[in-house]
Amino acid sequence: MRYLDDFSNIFKRYDLDLEVHGEAREVSKDATLQAIAKFVVEGNDEGILAAVQKALETKSPLDVINDALIAGMNEVSRLWDEGIYFLPQVILSADAMSIGIAECEKKMGKAMERKSTVVTHTAEGDIHDIGQVIANALLNANGYNVVNLGADVPVEKVVAACKEHRPVMVTGTALMTTTMTAFPKIAHQLQSVGLNIPFICGGGAVCEEYVTSYPLGIWGKECSQAPGMAEDATEGESWEAMRAKWNG
C-alpha cells in the first residue's frame, strides 16, 4: 500500500493550474465610459448603476451601451477566449451589463434595438446548461435578442418557439449521448415546417461527426463561437455555408 507524502494539492482548486494571468485592456479614452466598462469587466453589479446614471447626464444611451457596456463585455469575451476568465466571471459581468442596459433602455423609453433573434435551449432530459448560460451571455453582450428556453426542453417546445419567434438560428447543448439524440429530431421537425435555419449543437459528448450527420446541424466546439455564428446567420448565410465555414 502506498501512502501520500505530499499533501499540498489536497485542498487546491482544480482549475488553478489552468489559470492564465492577464489584465483587461482599456476600451475607451473617455474616462466616464471607461469607468463603466471597468464595472462590466469586474462584474461589479453594485457600482455600475450609479456610474451609468451619471454618464446619462451628458451622453446618449446608445453611446453608453455601445462604447461602454458592450465594449466592456467584448473585453470579457476576449478574457474568456484567452483562458483568463472562467464561467463565474462571465456570469457576473453579464449581470452587471444587463443592469446598465436596463437603465439605458429606461432613459430611451424603449428596448435596445437588437441585431436579430436567436433561440437557445438545453436538450430534453438534460439539466446541465452551463454551456447555454455562457452562450446566452455572449450573445446578449453582442446585441442579439436571446429567447432562452432553459434546460430540459422537449423537442416540440423548441420547434414551437422557432415557429413563433422566427430566429436566424437555434442552438442546443447536451452533456450526454442519451440526450443529444433530441437534436436530429428537432432538425427534421424544423425542416418539415419549412424552417431551414442553422442549428448550432454543442456540449460534452457532442462531436462534429454526429452533428454533421443530420440536416441543419453545425457543430459548436466553443461557446465563444456563438456571436460569430449568429453574425453569419443574421447576414443570411445558409446552414450549408456555415457548416462548411465552421466545421470540417
mmCIF file of C-alpha atoms in Angstrom:
data_model
loop_
_atom_site.group_PDB
_atom_site.id
_atom_site.type_symbol
_atom_site.label_atom_id
_atom_site.label_comp_id
_atom_site.label_asym_id
_atom_site.label_seq_id
_atom_site.Cartn_x
_atom_site.Cartn_y
_atom_site.Cartn_z
ATOM 1 C CA MET A 1 0.000 0.000 0.000
ATOM 2 C CA ARG A 2 1.279 3.457 -0.911
ATOM 3 C CA TYR A 3 0.936 6.444 1.375
ATOM 4 C CA LEU A 4 0.880 10.081 0.376
ATOM 5 C CA ASP A 5 3.967 12.035 1.300
ATOM 6 C CA ASP A 6 2.856 15.291 -0.352
ATOM 7 C CA PHE A 7 -0.401 16.829 0.945
ATOM 8 C CA SER A 8 -0.003 20.246 -0.711
ATOM 9 C CA ASN A 9 -2.529 19.606 -3.521
ATOM 10 C CA ILE A 10 -5.333 18.025 -1.481
ATOM 11 C CA PHE A 11 -7.252 21.261 -0.927
ATOM 12 C CA LYS A 12 -6.063 23.033 -4.066
ATOM 13 C CA ARG A 13 -8.675 24.323 -6.518
ATOM 14 C CA TYR A 14 -8.746 22.074 -9.575
ATOM 15 C CA ASP A 15 -8.507 24.964 -12.060
ATOM 16 C CA LEU A 16 -5.531 26.801 -10.548
ATOM 17 C CA ASP A 17 -3.024 25.100 -12.814
ATOM 18 C CA LEU A 18 -5.131 26.131 -15.824
ATOM 19 C CA GLU A 19 -5.316 29.789 -14.939
ATOM 20 C CA VAL A 20 -3.679 32.280 -17.259
ATOM 21 C CA HIS A 21 -2.758 35.653 -15.872
ATOM 22 C CA GLY A 22 -3.644 38.805 -17.750
ATOM 23 C CA GLU A 23 -5.288 42.197 -17.442
ATOM 24 C CA ALA A 24 -8.238 43.886 -19.089
ATOM 25 C CA ARG A 25 -7.411 46.386 -21.809
ATOM 26 C CA GLU A 26 -8.593 49.973 -21.987
ATOM 27 C CA VAL A 27 -11.729 50.099 -24.158
ATOM 28 C CA SER A 28 -12.393 53.882 -24.209
ATOM 29 C CA LYS A 29 -10.384 57.095 -23.973
ATOM 30 C CA ASP A 30 -13.396 58.697 -22.277
ATOM 31 C CA ALA A 31 -12.934 58.371 -18.508
ATOM 32 C CA THR A 32 -16.674 58.066 -17.804
ATOM 33 C CA LEU A 33 -17.200 55.320 -20.378
ATOM 34 C CA GLN A 34 -14.031 53.528 -19.333
ATOM 35 C CA ALA A 35 -15.248 53.504 -15.723
ATOM 36 C CA ILE A 36 -18.500 51.819 -16.789
ATOM 37 C CA ALA A 37 -16.637 49.275 -18.912
ATOM 38 C CA LYS A 38 -14.431 48.530 -15.914
ATOM 39 C CA PHE A 39 -17.514 47.772 -13.802
ATOM 40 C CA VAL A 40 -18.622 45.308 -16.504
ATOM 41 C CA VAL A 41 -15.216 43.650 -16.752
ATOM 42 C CA GLU A 42 -15.033 43.326 -12.963
ATOM 43 C CA GLY A 43 -18.644 42.103 -12.731
ATOM 44 C CA ASN A 44 -19.480 44.872 -10.270
ATOM 45 C CA ASP A 45 -23.286 44.957 -10.205
ATOM 46 C CA GLU A 46 -23.406 47.300 -7.213
ATOM 47 C CA GLY A 47 -21.430 50.226 -8.587
ATOM 48 C CA ILE A 48 -22.483 50.137 -12.224
ATOM 49 C CA LEU A 49 -25.965 51.651 -11.836
ATOM 50 C CA ALA A 50 -24.710 54.935 -10.355
ATOM 51 C CA ALA A 51 -21.954 55.134 -12.984
ATOM 52 C CA VAL A 52 -24.432 54.670 -15.843
ATOM 53 C CA GLN A 53 -26.851 57.210 -14.370
ATOM 54 C CA LYS A 54 -24.039 59.752 -14.133
ATOM 55 C CA ALA A 55 -22.953 59.092 -17.719
ATOM 56 C CA LEU A 56 -26.529 59.529 -18.995
ATOM 57 C CA GLU A 57 -26.490 63.122 -17.733
ATOM 58 C CA THR A 58 -24.154 64.058 -20.613
ATOM 59 C CA LYS A 59 -24.133 61.128 -23.025
ATOM 60 C CA SER A 60 -26.743 59.359 -25.135
ATOM 61 C CA PRO A 61 -27.977 55.935 -24.033
ATOM 62 C CA LEU A 62 -26.726 54.384 -27.272
ATOM 63 C CA ASP A 63 -23.228 55.749 -26.701
ATOM 64 C CA VAL A 64 -23.226 54.283 -23.206
ATOM 65 C CA ILE A 65 -24.487 50.919 -24.499
ATOM 66 C CA ASN A 66 -22.144 50.627 -27.480
ATOM 67 C CA ASP A 67 -18.995 52.340 -26.196
ATOM 68 C CA ALA A 68 -19.045 51.213 -22.556
ATOM 69 C CA LEU A 69 -21.384 48.302 -21.776
ATOM 70 C CA ILE A 70 -20.940 46.200 -24.920
ATOM 71 C CA ALA A 71 -17.311 47.271 -25.261
ATOM 72 C CA GLY A 72 -16.710 46.065 -21.710
ATOM 73 C CA MET A 73 -18.435 42.756 -22.402
ATOM 74 C CA ASN A 74 -16.379 42.303 -25.563
ATOM 75 C CA GLU A 75 -13.321 42.585 -23.366
ATOM 76 C CA VAL A 76 -14.799 39.903 -21.114
ATOM 77 C CA SER A 77 -15.210 37.695 -24.198
ATOM 78 C CA ARG A 78 -11.543 38.182 -25.032
ATOM 79 C CA LEU A 79 -10.508 37.288 -21.494
ATOM 80 C CA TRP A 80 -12.691 34.174 -21.727
ATOM 81 C CA ASP A 81 -11.172 33.174 -25.074
ATOM 82 C CA GLU A 82 -7.679 33.504 -23.664
ATOM 83 C CA GLY A 83 -8.457 31.373 -20.612
ATOM 84 C CA ILE A 84 -8.092 34.272 -18.187
ATOM 85 C CA TYR A 85 -11.764 34.384 -17.225
ATOM 86 C CA PHE A 86 -13.924 31.420 -16.251
ATOM 87 C CA LEU A 87 -17.668 30.926 -16.016
ATOM 88 C CA PRO A 88 -18.253 32.836 -12.732
ATOM 89 C CA GLN A 89 -16.605 35.992 -14.073
ATOM 90 C CA VAL A 90 -18.595 35.825 -17.325
ATOM 91 C CA ILE A 91 -21.889 35.465 -15.469
ATOM 92 C CA LEU A 92 -21.134 38.355 -13.084
ATOM 93 C CA SER A 93 -20.085 40.586 -15.983
ATOM 94 C CA ALA A 94 -23.232 39.721 -17.940
ATOM 95 C CA ASP A 95 -25.364 40.605 -14.896
ATOM 96 C CA ALA A 96 -23.587 43.956 -14.494
ATOM 97 C CA MET A 97 -24.015 44.715 -18.194
ATOM 98 C CA SER A 98 -27.732 43.856 -18.022
ATOM 99 C CA ILE A 99 -28.240 46.353 -15.175
ATOM 100 C CA GLY A 100 -26.582 49.063 -17.249
ATOM 101 C CA ILE A 101 -28.542 48.259 -20.400
ATOM 102 C CA ALA A 102 -31.836 48.280 -18.468
ATOM 103 C CA GLU A 103 -31.043 51.795 -17.206
ATOM 104 C CA CYS A 104 -30.218 52.972 -20.741
ATOM 105 C CA GLU A 105 -33.434 51.441 -22.083
ATOM 106 C CA LYS A 106 -35.336 53.241 -19.311
ATOM 107 C CA LYS A 107 -33.778 56.511 -20.480
ATOM 108 C CA MET A 108 -34.612 55.757 -24.137
ATOM 109 C CA GLY A 109 -38.172 54.753 -23.278
ATOM 110 C CA LYS A 110 -37.859 51.602 -25.365
ATOM 111 C CA ALA A 111 -35.876 48.403 -25.589
ATOM 112 C CA MET A 112 -32.469 48.461 -27.205
ATOM 113 C CA GLU A 113 -32.586 47.531 -30.881
ATOM 114 C CA ARG A 114 -31.212 44.051 -31.382
ATOM 115 C CA LYS A 115 -29.414 42.642 -34.422
ATOM 116 C CA SER A 116 -31.622 39.548 -34.688
ATOM 117 C CA THR A 117 -33.242 36.796 -32.614
ATOM 118 C CA VAL A 118 -31.629 33.518 -31.538
ATOM 119 C CA VAL A 119 -33.445 30.670 -29.737
ATOM 120 C CA THR A 120 -31.316 28.697 -27.255
ATOM 121 C CA HIS A 121 -32.056 25.568 -25.243
ATOM 122 C CA THR A 122 -30.558 22.603 -23.408
ATOM 123 C CA ALA A 123 -31.788 19.218 -24.637
ATOM 124 C CA GLU A 124 -34.698 17.331 -23.121
ATOM 125 C CA GLY A 125 -33.598 15.187 -20.173
ATOM 126 C CA ASP A 126 -30.511 17.325 -19.598
ATOM 127 C CA ILE A 127 -30.171 19.882 -16.800
ATOM 128 C CA HIS A 128 -26.506 20.740 -17.486
ATOM 129 C CA ASP A 129 -26.970 24.170 -19.021
ATOM 130 C CA ILE A 130 -23.593 25.794 -18.300
ATOM 131 C CA GLY A 131 -22.723 25.944 -21.992
ATOM 132 C CA GLN A 132 -26.065 27.537 -22.775
ATOM 133 C CA VAL A 133 -25.655 30.097 -19.991
ATOM 134 C CA ILE A 134 -22.282 31.200 -21.349
ATOM 135 C CA ALA A 135 -23.538 31.335 -24.937
ATOM 136 C CA ASN A 136 -26.553 33.398 -23.812
ATOM 137 C CA ALA A 137 -24.309 35.893 -22.029
ATOM 138 C CA LEU A 138 -22.056 36.307 -25.046
ATOM 139 C CA LEU A 139 -24.968 36.595 -27.486
ATOM 140 C CA ASN A 140 -26.660 39.189 -25.279
ATOM 141 C CA ALA A 141 -23.430 41.126 -24.981
ATOM 142 C CA ASN A 142 -23.081 41.214 -28.736
ATOM 143 C CA GLY A 143 -26.541 42.687 -29.289
ATOM 144 C CA TYR A 144 -28.703 39.669 -30.103
ATOM 145 C CA ASN A 145 -32.182 39.042 -28.763
ATOM 146 C CA VAL A 146 -31.915 35.699 -26.948
ATOM 147 C CA VAL A 147 -35.043 33.619 -26.454
ATOM 148 C CA ASN A 148 -33.813 31.418 -23.623
ATOM 149 C CA LEU A 149 -35.905 28.237 -23.320
ATOM 150 C CA GLY A 150 -33.786 26.948 -20.426
ATOM 151 C CA ALA A 151 -32.852 23.335 -19.625
ATOM 152 C CA ASP A 152 -34.647 20.009 -20.185
ATOM 153 C CA VAL A 153 -36.645 21.354 -23.133
ATOM 154 C CA PRO A 154 -38.867 18.974 -25.136
ATOM 155 C CA VAL A 155 -38.341 18.756 -28.906
ATOM 156 C CA GLU A 156 -41.819 20.087 -29.631
ATOM 157 C CA LYS A 157 -41.247 23.180 -27.468
ATOM 158 C CA VAL A 158 -38.054 24.076 -29.356
ATOM 159 C CA VAL A 159 -39.815 23.778 -32.712
ATOM 160 C CA ALA A 160 -42.826 25.778 -31.466
ATOM 161 C CA ALA A 161 -40.535 28.570 -30.217
ATOM 162 C CA CYS A 162 -38.810 28.733 -33.591
ATOM 163 C CA LYS A 163 -42.178 28.949 -35.358
ATOM 164 C CA GLU A 164 -43.250 31.750 -33.023
ATOM 165 C CA HIS A 165 -40.067 33.855 -32.888
ATOM 166 C CA ARG A 166 -38.610 33.131 -36.353
ATOM 167 C CA PRO A 167 -34.954 33.230 -35.191
ATOM 168 C CA VAL A 168 -31.992 33.440 -37.546
ATOM 169 C CA MET A 169 -30.586 30.367 -35.794
ATOM 170 C CA VAL A 170 -31.261 27.996 -32.905
ATOM 171 C CA THR A 171 -28.741 26.472 -30.510
ATOM 172 C CA GLY A 172 -28.821 23.303 -28.423
ATOM 173 C CA THR A 173 -26.480 21.930 -25.759
ATOM 174 C CA ALA A 174 -26.284 18.408 -24.328
ATOM 175 C CA LEU A 175 -23.868 16.788 -21.936
ATOM 176 C CA MET A 176 -24.792 13.161 -22.530
ATOM 177 C CA THR A 177 -25.101 10.880 -25.555
ATOM 178 C CA THR A 178 -28.582 9.907 -24.384
ATOM 179 C CA THR A 179 -29.907 13.473 -24.539
ATOM 180 C CA MET A 180 -28.188 14.664 -27.718
ATOM 181 C CA THR A 181 -30.435 12.310 -29.699
ATOM 182 C CA ALA A 182 -33.039 15.080 -29.483
ATOM 183 C CA PHE A 183 -31.029 17.197 -31.939
ATOM 184 C CA PRO A 184 -31.741 15.302 -35.195
ATOM 185 C CA LYS A 185 -35.428 15.110 -34.193
ATOM 186 C CA ILE A 186 -35.521 18.894 -33.837
ATOM 187 C CA ALA A 187 -33.682 19.380 -37.128
ATOM 188 C CA HIS A 188 -36.096 17.163 -39.066
ATOM 189 C CA GLN A 189 -39.146 18.813 -37.469
ATOM 190 C CA LEU A 190 -37.810 22.275 -38.292
ATOM 191 C CA GLN A 191 -37.344 21.249 -41.905
ATOM 192 C CA SER A 192 -40.834 19.750 -42.017
ATOM 193 C CA VAL A 193 -42.330 23.157 -41.175
ATOM 194 C CA GLY A 194 -40.074 24.992 -43.630
ATOM 195 C CA LEU A 195 -37.554 26.415 -41.132
ATOM 196 C CA ASN A 196 -34.179 25.689 -42.717
ATOM 197 C CA ILE A 197 -32.241 27.679 -40.156
ATOM 198 C CA PRO A 198 -28.747 26.892 -38.819
ATOM 199 C CA PHE A 199 -28.946 24.626 -35.759
ATOM 200 C CA ILE A 200 -25.820 25.010 -33.611
ATOM 201 C CA CYS A 201 -25.243 21.957 -31.412
ATOM 202 C CA GLY A 202 -22.581 21.521 -28.741
ATOM 203 C CA GLY A 203 -21.834 20.070 -25.339
ATOM 204 C CA GLY A 204 -19.822 17.418 -23.534
ATOM 205 C CA ALA A 205 -20.447 14.315 -25.646
ATOM 206 C CA VAL A 206 -21.432 16.126 -28.825
ATOM 207 C CA CYS A 207 -18.945 15.866 -31.689
ATOM 208 C CA GLU A 208 -18.639 17.206 -35.218
ATOM 209 C CA GLU A 209 -19.182 13.813 -36.847
ATOM 210 C CA TYR A 210 -22.515 13.397 -35.075
ATOM 211 C CA VAL A 211 -23.852 16.910 -35.659
ATOM 212 C CA THR A 212 -22.997 16.960 -39.353
ATOM 213 C CA SER A 213 -24.839 13.645 -39.870
ATOM 214 C CA TYR A 214 -28.241 15.388 -39.930
ATOM 215 C CA PRO A 215 -29.540 18.425 -41.839
ATOM 216 C CA LEU A 216 -29.213 21.962 -40.392
ATOM 217 C CA GLY A 217 -26.648 20.758 -37.836
ATOM 218 C CA ILE A 218 -23.473 22.779 -37.245
ATOM 219 C CA TRP A 219 -21.074 21.724 -34.526
ATOM 220 C CA GLY A 220 -20.296 24.402 -31.969
ATOM 221 C CA LYS A 221 -16.945 23.499 -30.469
ATOM 222 C CA GLU A 222 -16.700 26.505 -28.128
ATOM 223 C CA CYS A 223 -19.339 28.777 -26.581
ATOM 224 C CA SER A 224 -17.312 31.779 -27.731
ATOM 225 C CA GLN A 225 -18.160 30.906 -31.343
ATOM 226 C CA ALA A 226 -21.844 31.741 -30.796
ATOM 227 C CA PRO A 227 -21.682 35.502 -31.613
ATOM 228 C CA GLY A 228 -19.694 34.888 -34.799
ATOM 229 C CA MET A 229 -22.143 32.220 -35.919
ATOM 230 C CA ALA A 230 -25.093 34.497 -35.114
ATOM 231 C CA GLU A 231 -23.484 37.220 -37.214
ATOM 232 C CA ASP A 232 -23.228 34.853 -40.191
ATOM 233 C CA ALA A 233 -26.837 33.737 -39.731
ATOM 234 C CA THR A 234 -28.007 37.352 -39.463
ATOM 235 C CA GLU A 235 -26.264 38.132 -42.749
ATOM 236 C CA GLY A 236 -28.262 35.332 -44.362
ATOM 237 C CA GLU A 237 -25.641 32.600 -44.614
ATOM 238 C CA SER A 238 -27.244 29.190 -45.228
ATOM 239 C CA TRP A 239 -26.694 26.324 -42.814
ATOM 240 C CA GLU A 240 -24.693 24.548 -45.518
ATOM 241 C CA ALA A 241 -22.349 27.538 -45.932
ATOM 242 C CA MET A 242 -21.974 27.932 -42.192
ATOM 243 C CA ARG A 243 -21.197 24.228 -41.767
ATOM 244 C CA ALA A 244 -18.502 24.494 -44.433
ATOM 245 C CA LYS A 245 -17.036 27.553 -42.704
ATOM 246 C CA TRP A 246 -17.128 26.432 -39.070
ATOM 247 C CA ASN A 247 -16.756 22.652 -39.414
ATOM 248 C CA GLY A 248 -14.604 20.282 -41.449
#
